[in-house]
mmCIF file of C-alpha atoms in Angstrom:
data_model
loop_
_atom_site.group_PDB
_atom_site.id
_atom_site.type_symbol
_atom_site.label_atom_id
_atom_site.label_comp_id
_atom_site.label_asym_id
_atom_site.label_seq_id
_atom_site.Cartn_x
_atom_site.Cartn_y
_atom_site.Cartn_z
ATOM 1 C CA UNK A 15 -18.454 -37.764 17.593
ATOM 2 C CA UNK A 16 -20.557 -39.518 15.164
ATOM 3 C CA UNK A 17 -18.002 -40.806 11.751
ATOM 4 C CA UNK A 18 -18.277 -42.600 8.954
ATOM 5 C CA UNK A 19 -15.564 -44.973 7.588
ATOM 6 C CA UNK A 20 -12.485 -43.290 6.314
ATOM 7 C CA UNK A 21 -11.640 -41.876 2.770
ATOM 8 C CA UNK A 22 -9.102 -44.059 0.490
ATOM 9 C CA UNK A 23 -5.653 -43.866 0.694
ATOM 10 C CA UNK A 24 -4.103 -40.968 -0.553
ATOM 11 C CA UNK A 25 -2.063 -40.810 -3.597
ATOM 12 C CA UNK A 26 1.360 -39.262 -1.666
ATOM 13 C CA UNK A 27 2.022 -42.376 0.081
ATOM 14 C CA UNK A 28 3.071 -43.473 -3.127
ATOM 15 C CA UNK A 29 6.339 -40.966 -2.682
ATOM 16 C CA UNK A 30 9.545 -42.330 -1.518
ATOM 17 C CA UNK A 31 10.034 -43.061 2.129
ATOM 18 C CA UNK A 32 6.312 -42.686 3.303
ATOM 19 C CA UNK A 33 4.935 -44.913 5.867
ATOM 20 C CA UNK A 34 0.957 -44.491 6.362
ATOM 21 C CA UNK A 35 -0.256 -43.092 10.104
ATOM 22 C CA UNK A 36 -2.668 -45.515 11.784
ATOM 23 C CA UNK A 37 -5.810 -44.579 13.354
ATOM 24 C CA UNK A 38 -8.010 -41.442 12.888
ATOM 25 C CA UNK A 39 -4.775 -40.388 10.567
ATOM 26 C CA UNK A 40 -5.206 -43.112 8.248
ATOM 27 C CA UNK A 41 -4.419 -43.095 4.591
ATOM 28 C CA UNK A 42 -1.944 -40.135 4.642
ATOM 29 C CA UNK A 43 1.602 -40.098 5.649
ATOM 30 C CA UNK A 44 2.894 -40.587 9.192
ATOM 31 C CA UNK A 45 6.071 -40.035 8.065
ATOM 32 C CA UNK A 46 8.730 -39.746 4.831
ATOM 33 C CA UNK A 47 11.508 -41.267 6.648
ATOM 34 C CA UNK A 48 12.067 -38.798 9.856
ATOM 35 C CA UNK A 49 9.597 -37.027 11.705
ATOM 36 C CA UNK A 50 12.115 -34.806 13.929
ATOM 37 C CA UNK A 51 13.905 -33.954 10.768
ATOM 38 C CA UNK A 52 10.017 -32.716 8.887
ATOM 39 C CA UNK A 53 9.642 -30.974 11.908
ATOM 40 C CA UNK A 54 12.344 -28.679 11.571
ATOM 41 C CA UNK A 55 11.710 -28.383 7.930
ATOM 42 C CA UNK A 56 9.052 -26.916 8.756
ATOM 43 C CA UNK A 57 9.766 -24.813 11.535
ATOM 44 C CA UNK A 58 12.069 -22.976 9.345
ATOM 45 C CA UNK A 59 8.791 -22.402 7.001
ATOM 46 C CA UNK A 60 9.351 -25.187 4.446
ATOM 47 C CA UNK A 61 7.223 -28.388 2.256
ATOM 48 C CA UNK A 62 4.432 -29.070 3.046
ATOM 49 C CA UNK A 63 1.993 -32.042 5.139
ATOM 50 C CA UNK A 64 -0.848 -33.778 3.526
ATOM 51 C CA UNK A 65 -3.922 -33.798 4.956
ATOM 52 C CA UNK A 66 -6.247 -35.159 2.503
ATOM 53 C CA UNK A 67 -7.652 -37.384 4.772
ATOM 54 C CA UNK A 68 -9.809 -34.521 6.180
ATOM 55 C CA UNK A 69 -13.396 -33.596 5.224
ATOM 56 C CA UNK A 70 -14.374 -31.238 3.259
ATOM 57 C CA UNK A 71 -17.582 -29.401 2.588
ATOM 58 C CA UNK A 72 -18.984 -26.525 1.145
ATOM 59 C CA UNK A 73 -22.358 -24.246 2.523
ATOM 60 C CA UNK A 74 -23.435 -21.829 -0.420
ATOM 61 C CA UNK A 75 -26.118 -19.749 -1.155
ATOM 62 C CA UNK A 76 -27.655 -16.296 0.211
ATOM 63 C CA UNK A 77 -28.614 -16.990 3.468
ATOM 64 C CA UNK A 78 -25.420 -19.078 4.436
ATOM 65 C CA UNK A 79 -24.134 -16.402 6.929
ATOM 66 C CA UNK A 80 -27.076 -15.600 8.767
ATOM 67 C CA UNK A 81 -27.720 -19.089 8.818
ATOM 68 C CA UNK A 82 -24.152 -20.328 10.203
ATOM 69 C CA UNK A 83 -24.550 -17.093 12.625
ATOM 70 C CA UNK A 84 -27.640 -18.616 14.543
ATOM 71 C CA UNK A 85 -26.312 -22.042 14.142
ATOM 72 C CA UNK A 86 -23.071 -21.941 15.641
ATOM 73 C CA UNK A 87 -20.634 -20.505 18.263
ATOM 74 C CA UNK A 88 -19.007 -18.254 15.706
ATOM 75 C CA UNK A 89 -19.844 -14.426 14.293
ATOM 76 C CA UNK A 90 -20.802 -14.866 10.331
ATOM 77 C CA UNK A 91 -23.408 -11.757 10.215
ATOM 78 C CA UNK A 92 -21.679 -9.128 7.748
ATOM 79 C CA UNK A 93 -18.409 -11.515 7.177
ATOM 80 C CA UNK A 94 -16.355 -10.296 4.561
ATOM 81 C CA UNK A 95 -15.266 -12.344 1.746
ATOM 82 C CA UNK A 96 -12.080 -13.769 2.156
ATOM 83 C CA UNK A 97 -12.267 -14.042 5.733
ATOM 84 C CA UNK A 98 -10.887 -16.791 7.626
ATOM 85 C CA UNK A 99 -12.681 -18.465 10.841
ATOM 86 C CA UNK A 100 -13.160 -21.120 13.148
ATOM 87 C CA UNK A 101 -16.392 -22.433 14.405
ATOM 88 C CA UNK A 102 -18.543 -24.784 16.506
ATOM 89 C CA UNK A 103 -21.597 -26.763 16.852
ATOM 90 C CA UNK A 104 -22.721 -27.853 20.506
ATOM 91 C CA UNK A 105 -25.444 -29.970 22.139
ATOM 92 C CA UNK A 106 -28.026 -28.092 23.772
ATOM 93 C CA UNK A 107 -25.895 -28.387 26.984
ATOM 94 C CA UNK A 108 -23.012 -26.527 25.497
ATOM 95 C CA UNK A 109 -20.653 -29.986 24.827
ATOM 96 C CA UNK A 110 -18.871 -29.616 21.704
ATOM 97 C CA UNK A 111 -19.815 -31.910 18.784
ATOM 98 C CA UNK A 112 -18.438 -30.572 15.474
ATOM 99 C CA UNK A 113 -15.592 -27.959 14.891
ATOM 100 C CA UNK A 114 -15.223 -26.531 11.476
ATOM 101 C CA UNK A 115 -12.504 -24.616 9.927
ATOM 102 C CA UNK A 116 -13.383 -22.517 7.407
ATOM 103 C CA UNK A 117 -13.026 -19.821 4.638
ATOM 104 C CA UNK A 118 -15.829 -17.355 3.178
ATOM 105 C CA UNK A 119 -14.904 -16.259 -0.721
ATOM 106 C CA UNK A 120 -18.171 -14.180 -1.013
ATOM 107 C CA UNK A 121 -20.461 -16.969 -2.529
ATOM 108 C CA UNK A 122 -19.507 -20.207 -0.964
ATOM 109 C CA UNK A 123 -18.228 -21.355 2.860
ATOM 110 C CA UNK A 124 -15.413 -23.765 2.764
ATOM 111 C CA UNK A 125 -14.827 -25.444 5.488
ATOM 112 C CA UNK A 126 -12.685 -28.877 6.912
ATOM 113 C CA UNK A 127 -13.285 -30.958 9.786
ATOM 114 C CA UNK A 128 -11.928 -34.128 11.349
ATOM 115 C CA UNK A 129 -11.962 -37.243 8.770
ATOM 116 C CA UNK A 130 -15.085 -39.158 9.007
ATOM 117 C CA UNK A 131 -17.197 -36.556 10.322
ATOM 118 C CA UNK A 132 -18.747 -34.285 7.047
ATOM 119 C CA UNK A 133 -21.456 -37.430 6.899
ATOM 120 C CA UNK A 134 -22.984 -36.557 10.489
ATOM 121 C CA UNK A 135 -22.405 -32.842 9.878
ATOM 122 C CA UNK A 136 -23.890 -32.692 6.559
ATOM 123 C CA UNK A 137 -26.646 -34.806 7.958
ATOM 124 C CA UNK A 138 -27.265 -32.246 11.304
ATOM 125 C CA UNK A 139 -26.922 -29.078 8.915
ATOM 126 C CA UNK A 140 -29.317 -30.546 6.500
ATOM 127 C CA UNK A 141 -32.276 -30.511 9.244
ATOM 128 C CA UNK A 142 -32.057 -26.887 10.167
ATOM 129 C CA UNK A 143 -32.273 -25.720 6.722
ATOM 130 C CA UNK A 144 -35.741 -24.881 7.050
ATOM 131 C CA UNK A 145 -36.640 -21.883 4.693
ATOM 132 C CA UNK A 146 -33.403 -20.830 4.547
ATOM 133 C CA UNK A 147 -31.670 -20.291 0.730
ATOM 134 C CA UNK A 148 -28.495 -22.336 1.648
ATOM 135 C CA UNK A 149 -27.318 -25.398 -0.044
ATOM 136 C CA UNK A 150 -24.771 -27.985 1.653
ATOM 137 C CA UNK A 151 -22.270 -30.719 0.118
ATOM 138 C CA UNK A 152 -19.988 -33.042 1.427
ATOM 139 C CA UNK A 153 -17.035 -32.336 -1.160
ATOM 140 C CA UNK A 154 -14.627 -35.014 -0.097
ATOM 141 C CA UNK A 155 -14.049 -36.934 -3.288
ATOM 142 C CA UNK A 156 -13.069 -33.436 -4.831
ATOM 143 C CA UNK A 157 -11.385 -31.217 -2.709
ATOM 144 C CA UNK A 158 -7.826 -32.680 -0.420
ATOM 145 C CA UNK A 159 -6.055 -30.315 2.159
ATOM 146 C CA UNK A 160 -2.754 -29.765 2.028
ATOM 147 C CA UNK A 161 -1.505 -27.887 4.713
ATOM 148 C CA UNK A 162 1.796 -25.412 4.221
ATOM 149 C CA UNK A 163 4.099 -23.418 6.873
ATOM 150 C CA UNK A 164 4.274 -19.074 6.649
ATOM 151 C CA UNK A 165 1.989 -16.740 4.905
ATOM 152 C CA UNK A 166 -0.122 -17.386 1.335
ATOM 153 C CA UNK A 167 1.788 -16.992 -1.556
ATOM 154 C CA UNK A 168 1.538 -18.527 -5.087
ATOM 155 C CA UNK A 169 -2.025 -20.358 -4.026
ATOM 156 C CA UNK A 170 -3.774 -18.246 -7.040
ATOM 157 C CA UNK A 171 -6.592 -20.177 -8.053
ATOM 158 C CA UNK A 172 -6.915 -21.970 -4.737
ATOM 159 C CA UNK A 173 -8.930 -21.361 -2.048
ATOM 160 C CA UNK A 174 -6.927 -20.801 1.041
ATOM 161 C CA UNK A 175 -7.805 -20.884 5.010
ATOM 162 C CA UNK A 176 -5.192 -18.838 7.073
ATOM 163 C CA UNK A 177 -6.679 -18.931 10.939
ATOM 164 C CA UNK A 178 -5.791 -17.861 13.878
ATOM 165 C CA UNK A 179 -5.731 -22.063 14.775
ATOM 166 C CA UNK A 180 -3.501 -22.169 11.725
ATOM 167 C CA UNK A 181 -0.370 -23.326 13.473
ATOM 168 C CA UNK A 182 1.546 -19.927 11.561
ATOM 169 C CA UNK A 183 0.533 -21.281 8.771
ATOM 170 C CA UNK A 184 -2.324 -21.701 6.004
ATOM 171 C CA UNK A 185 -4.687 -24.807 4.186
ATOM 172 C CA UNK A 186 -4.989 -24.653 1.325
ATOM 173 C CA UNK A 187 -8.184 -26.766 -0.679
ATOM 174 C CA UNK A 188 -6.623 -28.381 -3.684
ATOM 175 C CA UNK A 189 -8.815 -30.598 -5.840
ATOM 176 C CA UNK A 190 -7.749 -34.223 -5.424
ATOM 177 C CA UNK A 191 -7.274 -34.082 -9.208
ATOM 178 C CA UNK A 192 -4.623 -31.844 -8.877
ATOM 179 C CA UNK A 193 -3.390 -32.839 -5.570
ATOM 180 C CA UNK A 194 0.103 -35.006 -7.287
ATOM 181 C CA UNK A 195 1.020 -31.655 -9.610
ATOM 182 C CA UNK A 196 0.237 -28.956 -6.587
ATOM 183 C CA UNK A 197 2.222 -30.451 -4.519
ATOM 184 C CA UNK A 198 4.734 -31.637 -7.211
ATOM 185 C CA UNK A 199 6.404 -27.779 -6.304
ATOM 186 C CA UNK A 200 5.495 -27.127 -2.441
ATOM 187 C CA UNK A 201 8.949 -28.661 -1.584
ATOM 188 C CA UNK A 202 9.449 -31.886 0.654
ATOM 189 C CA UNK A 203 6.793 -33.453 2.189
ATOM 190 C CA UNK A 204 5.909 -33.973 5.983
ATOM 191 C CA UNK A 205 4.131 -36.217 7.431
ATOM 192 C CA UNK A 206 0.853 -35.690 9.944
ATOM 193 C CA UNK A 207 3.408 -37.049 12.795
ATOM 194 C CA UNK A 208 5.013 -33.800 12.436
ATOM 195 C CA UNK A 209 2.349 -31.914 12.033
ATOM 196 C CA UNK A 210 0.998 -33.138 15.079
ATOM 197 C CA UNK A 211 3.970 -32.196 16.938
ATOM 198 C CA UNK A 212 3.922 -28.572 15.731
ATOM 199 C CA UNK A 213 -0.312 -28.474 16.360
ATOM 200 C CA UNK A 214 0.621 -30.122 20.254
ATOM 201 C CA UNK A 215 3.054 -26.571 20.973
ATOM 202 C CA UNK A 216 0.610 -24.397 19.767
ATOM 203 C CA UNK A 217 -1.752 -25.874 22.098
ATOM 204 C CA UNK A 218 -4.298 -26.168 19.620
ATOM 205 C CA UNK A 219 -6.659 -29.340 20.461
ATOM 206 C CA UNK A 220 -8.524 -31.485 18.077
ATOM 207 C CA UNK A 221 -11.933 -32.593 18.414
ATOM 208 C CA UNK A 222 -12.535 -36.310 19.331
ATOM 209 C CA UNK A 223 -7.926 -36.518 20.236
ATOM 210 C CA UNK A 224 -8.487 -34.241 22.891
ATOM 211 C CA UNK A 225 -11.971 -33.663 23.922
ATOM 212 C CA UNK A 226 -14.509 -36.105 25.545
ATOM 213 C CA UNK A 227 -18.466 -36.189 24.498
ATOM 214 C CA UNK A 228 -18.764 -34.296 27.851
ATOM 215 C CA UNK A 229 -15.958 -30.939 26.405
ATOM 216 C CA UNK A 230 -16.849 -27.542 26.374
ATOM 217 C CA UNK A 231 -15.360 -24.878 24.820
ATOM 218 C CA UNK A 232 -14.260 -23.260 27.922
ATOM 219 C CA UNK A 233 -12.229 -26.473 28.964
ATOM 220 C CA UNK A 234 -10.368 -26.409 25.993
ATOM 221 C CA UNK A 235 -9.256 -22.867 24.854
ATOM 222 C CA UNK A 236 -11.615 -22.504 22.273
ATOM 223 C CA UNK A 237 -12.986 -19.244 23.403
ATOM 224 C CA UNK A 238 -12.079 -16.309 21.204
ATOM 225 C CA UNK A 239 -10.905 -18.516 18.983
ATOM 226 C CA UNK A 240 -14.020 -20.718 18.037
ATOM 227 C CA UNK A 241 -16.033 -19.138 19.713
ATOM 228 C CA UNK A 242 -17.767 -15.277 19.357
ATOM 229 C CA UNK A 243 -18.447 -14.145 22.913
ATOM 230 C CA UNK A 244 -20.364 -11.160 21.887
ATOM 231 C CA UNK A 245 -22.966 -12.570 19.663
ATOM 232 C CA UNK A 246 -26.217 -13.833 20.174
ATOM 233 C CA UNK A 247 -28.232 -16.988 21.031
ATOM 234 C CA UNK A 248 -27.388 -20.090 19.753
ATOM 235 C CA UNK A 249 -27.430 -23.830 20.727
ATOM 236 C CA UNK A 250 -25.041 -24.510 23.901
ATOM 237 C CA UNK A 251 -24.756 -20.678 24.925
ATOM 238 C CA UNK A 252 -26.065 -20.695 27.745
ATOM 239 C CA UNK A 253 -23.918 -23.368 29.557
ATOM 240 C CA UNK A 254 -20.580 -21.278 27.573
ATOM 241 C CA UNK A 255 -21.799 -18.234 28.982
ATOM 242 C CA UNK A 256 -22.432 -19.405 32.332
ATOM 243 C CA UNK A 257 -18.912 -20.480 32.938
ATOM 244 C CA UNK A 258 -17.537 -17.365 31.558
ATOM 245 C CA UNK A 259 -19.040 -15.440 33.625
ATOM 246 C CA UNK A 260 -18.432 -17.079 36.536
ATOM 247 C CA UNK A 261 -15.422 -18.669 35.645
ATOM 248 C CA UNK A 262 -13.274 -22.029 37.016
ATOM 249 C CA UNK A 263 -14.400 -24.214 33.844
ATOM 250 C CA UNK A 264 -14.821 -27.963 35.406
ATOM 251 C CA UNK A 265 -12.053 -29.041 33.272
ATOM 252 C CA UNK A 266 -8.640 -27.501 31.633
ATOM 253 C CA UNK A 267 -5.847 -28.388 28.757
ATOM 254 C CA UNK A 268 -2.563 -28.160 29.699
ATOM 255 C CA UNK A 269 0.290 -29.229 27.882
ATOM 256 C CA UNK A 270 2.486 -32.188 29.368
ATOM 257 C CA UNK A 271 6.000 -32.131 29.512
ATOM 258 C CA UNK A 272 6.830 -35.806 29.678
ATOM 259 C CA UNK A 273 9.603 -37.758 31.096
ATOM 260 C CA UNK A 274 12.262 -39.174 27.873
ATOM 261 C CA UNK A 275 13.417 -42.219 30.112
ATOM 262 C CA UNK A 276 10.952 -44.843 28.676
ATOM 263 C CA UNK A 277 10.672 -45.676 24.542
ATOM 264 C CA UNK A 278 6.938 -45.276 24.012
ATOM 265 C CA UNK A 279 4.504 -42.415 23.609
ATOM 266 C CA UNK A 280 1.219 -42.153 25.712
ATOM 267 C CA UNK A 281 -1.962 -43.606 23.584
ATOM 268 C CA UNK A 282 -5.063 -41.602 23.464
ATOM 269 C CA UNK A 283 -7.134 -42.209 26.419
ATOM 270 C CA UNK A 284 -4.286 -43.018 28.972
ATOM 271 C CA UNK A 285 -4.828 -41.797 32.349
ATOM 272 C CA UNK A 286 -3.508 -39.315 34.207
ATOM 273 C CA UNK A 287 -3.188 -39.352 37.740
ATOM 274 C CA UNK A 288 -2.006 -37.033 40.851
ATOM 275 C CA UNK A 289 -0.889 -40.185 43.363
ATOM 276 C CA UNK A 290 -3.449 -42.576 43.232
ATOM 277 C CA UNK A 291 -6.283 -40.511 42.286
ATOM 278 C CA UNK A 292 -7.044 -40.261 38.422
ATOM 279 C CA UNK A 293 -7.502 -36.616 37.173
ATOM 280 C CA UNK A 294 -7.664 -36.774 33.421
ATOM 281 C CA UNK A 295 -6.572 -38.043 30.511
ATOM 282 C CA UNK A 296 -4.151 -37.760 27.704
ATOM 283 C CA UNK A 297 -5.175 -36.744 24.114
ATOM 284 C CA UNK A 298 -2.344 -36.086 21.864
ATOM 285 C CA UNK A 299 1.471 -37.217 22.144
ATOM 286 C CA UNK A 300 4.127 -36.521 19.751
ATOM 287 C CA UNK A 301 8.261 -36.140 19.565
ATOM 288 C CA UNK A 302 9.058 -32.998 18.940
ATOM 289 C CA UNK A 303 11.863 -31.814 17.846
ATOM 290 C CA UNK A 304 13.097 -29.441 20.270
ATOM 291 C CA UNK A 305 10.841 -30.302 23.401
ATOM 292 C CA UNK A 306 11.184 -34.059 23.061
ATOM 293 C CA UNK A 307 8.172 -35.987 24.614
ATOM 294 C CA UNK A 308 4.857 -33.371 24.979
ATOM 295 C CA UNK A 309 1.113 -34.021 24.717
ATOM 296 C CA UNK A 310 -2.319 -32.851 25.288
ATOM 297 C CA UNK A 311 -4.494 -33.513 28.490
ATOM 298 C CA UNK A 312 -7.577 -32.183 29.548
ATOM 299 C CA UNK A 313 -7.529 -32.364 33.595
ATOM 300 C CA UNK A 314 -9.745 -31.432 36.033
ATOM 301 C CA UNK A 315 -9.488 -27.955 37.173
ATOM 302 C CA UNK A 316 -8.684 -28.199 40.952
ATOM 303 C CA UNK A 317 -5.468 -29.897 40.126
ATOM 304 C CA UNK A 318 -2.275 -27.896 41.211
ATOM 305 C CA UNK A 319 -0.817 -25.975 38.381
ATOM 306 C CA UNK A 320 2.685 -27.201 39.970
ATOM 307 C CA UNK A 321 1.787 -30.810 40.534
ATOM 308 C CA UNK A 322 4.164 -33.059 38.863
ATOM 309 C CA UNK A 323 1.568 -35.843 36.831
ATOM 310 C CA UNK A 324 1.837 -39.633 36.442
ATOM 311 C CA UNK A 325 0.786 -40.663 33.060
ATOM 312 C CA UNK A 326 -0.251 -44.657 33.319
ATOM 313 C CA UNK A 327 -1.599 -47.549 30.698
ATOM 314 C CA UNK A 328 -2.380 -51.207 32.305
ATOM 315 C CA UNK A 329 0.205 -52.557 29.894
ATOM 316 C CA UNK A 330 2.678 -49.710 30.237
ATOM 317 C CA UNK A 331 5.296 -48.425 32.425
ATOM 318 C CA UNK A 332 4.207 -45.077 34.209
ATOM 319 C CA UNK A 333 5.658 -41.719 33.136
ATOM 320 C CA UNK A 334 5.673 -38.523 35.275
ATOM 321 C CA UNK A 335 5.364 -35.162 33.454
ATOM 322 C CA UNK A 336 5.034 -31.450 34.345
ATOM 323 C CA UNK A 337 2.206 -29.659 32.924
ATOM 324 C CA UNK A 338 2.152 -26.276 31.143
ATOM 325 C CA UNK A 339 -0.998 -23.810 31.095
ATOM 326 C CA UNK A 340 -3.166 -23.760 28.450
ATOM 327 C CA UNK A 341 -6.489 -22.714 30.282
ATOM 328 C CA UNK A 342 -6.108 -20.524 33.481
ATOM 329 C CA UNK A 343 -7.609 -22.540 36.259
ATOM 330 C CA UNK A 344 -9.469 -19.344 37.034
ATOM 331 C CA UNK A 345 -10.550 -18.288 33.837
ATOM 332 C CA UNK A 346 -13.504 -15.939 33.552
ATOM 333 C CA UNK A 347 -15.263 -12.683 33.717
ATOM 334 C CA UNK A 348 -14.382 -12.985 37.854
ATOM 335 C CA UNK A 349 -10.421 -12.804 37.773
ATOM 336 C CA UNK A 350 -8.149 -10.890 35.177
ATOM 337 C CA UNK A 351 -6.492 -12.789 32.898
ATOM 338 C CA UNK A 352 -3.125 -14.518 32.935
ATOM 339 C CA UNK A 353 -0.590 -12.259 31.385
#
């Protein structure tokens, strides 16, 4: 995934207690002081996380639907304001390269994506154009995300995203002007450490954490959720479709259940291994609060759903963890699905 370097520091880690995340998570809060208790904050449907490190950008004019509809994985033809979606871009051999979560209000397409990314996406979009009447804009010095727990209510004014990939709850695009006063009444703030935690549960992955240049949407669970399987051609259908129809995608996410005895969360990247054989990889780790140690891994599809996993770094000690379903193993047109 092609980035450019990161926006500036947000202005919330200025608020008591907050320690900055490192990595792709830069410039916005890791934490205010306690993950595990942010967690359960909100769990229970209270404050609120900043995620103004994200991109944003907006796609108007008449043509944007059509346009988006033959572009990507999603359905945009006859979309009706104020609707709420998820979609994809992919190579021409169906690996996934952007995601982009977004919100039609009748005129323009809002939309966030991983921070870093709007420049190559903007960049992409811009050469398709063609004749079509659409206009694109990297927004990021204007619009923030803020991301809040439960249903939409007092955003008036805002524009709001409330997905199925929404974690239960809804983003909503604040200008970075107004980003200290919005959230000045939202209630105590989380940081992305939680966040994390509660996005790791619902399974949901996140492009370039838990995906490889070689993911497709089938390996990942993005199907139905990112991606229409009733619409026409686009880029990358062809491989998405294949493995559809004939099921047993070469990869799968499952969700490890890791073992507490050791201080330290797996990094990105580490390796997972059945025995001596290497299998996969870990994406995301987190704390949470009722599950202690979990993370993402995408592993290769042959594994045994009730193999017990060894999760190992050069510099680390090894840690064993049972794995969780995300993506049937057999997953396809072929076999019925898992109920």
């Amino acid at each position: 995934m092609s980035t450019k370097p990161l926006r500036a520091r947000s202005p919330l880690l200025d608020l008591p207690g907050a320690v900055e995340a490192d990595g792709l998570d830069a410039g916005v809060a890791a934490h205010y002081g306690s993950d595990l208790r942010e967690q359960r904050a909100l769990a229970a449907g209270q404050g609120y996380v900043d995620l103004s490190h994200r991109d944003v950008v907006t796609i108007t004019g008449p043509d944007r639907l059509t346009w988006l509809h033959a572009l990507t994985t999603q359905y945009f033809e006859g979309m009706r304001p104020g609707t709420s979606t998820t979609a994809l871009l992919l190579s021409p051999t169906g690996h996934i390269e952007h995601a982009m979560y977004g919100f039609d209000d009748g005129e323009t397409f809002w939309l966030h994506t991983e921070p870093g990314a709007a420049a190559a996406l903007v960049e992409w979009l811009q050469k398709m154009v063609f004749m079509s009447r659409v206009e694109i804009k990297d927004v990021t010095d204007d619009y923030a995300i803020v991301w809040r727990p439960g249903a939409p209510s007092g955003e008036s004014g805002y524009v709001v995203r409330s997905g199925a990939d929404s974690l239960g709850g809804h983003e909503v695009f604040v200008p970075r002007g107004e980003l200290a006063s919005y959230v000045a009444s939202a209630g105590q703030p989380a940081g992305v450490w939680a966040y994390e935690a509660l996005r790791i549960e619902a399974g949901a992955p996140r492009l370039g954490l838990d995906t490889d240049e070689r993911a497709i949407p089938n390996e990942v669970g993005w199907l139905g959720v990112g991606v229409h399987l009733e619409k026409g051609c686009y880029r990358g259908q062809e491989t998405v479709a294949r493995v559809h129809n004939l099921g047993r995608p070469p990869r799968r996410l499952v969700r490890l259940h890791l073992d507490g005895s050791v201080d330290h969360l797996p990094g990105h990247g580490y390796a997972v291994r059945v025995g001596d054989k290497q299998v996969g990889f870990v994406g995301s780790a987190a704390r949470h609060h009722e599950y202690g140690p979990i993370a993402l891994a995408l592993i290769k599809r042959s594994v045994d759903p009730e193999a017990v996993l060894e999760v190992v770094a050069d510099d680390q000690p090894t840690v064993t963890a049972t794995q969780e379903i995300l993506v049937d193993p057999e997953v396809g047109l072929h076999v019925r699905a898992r109920l």
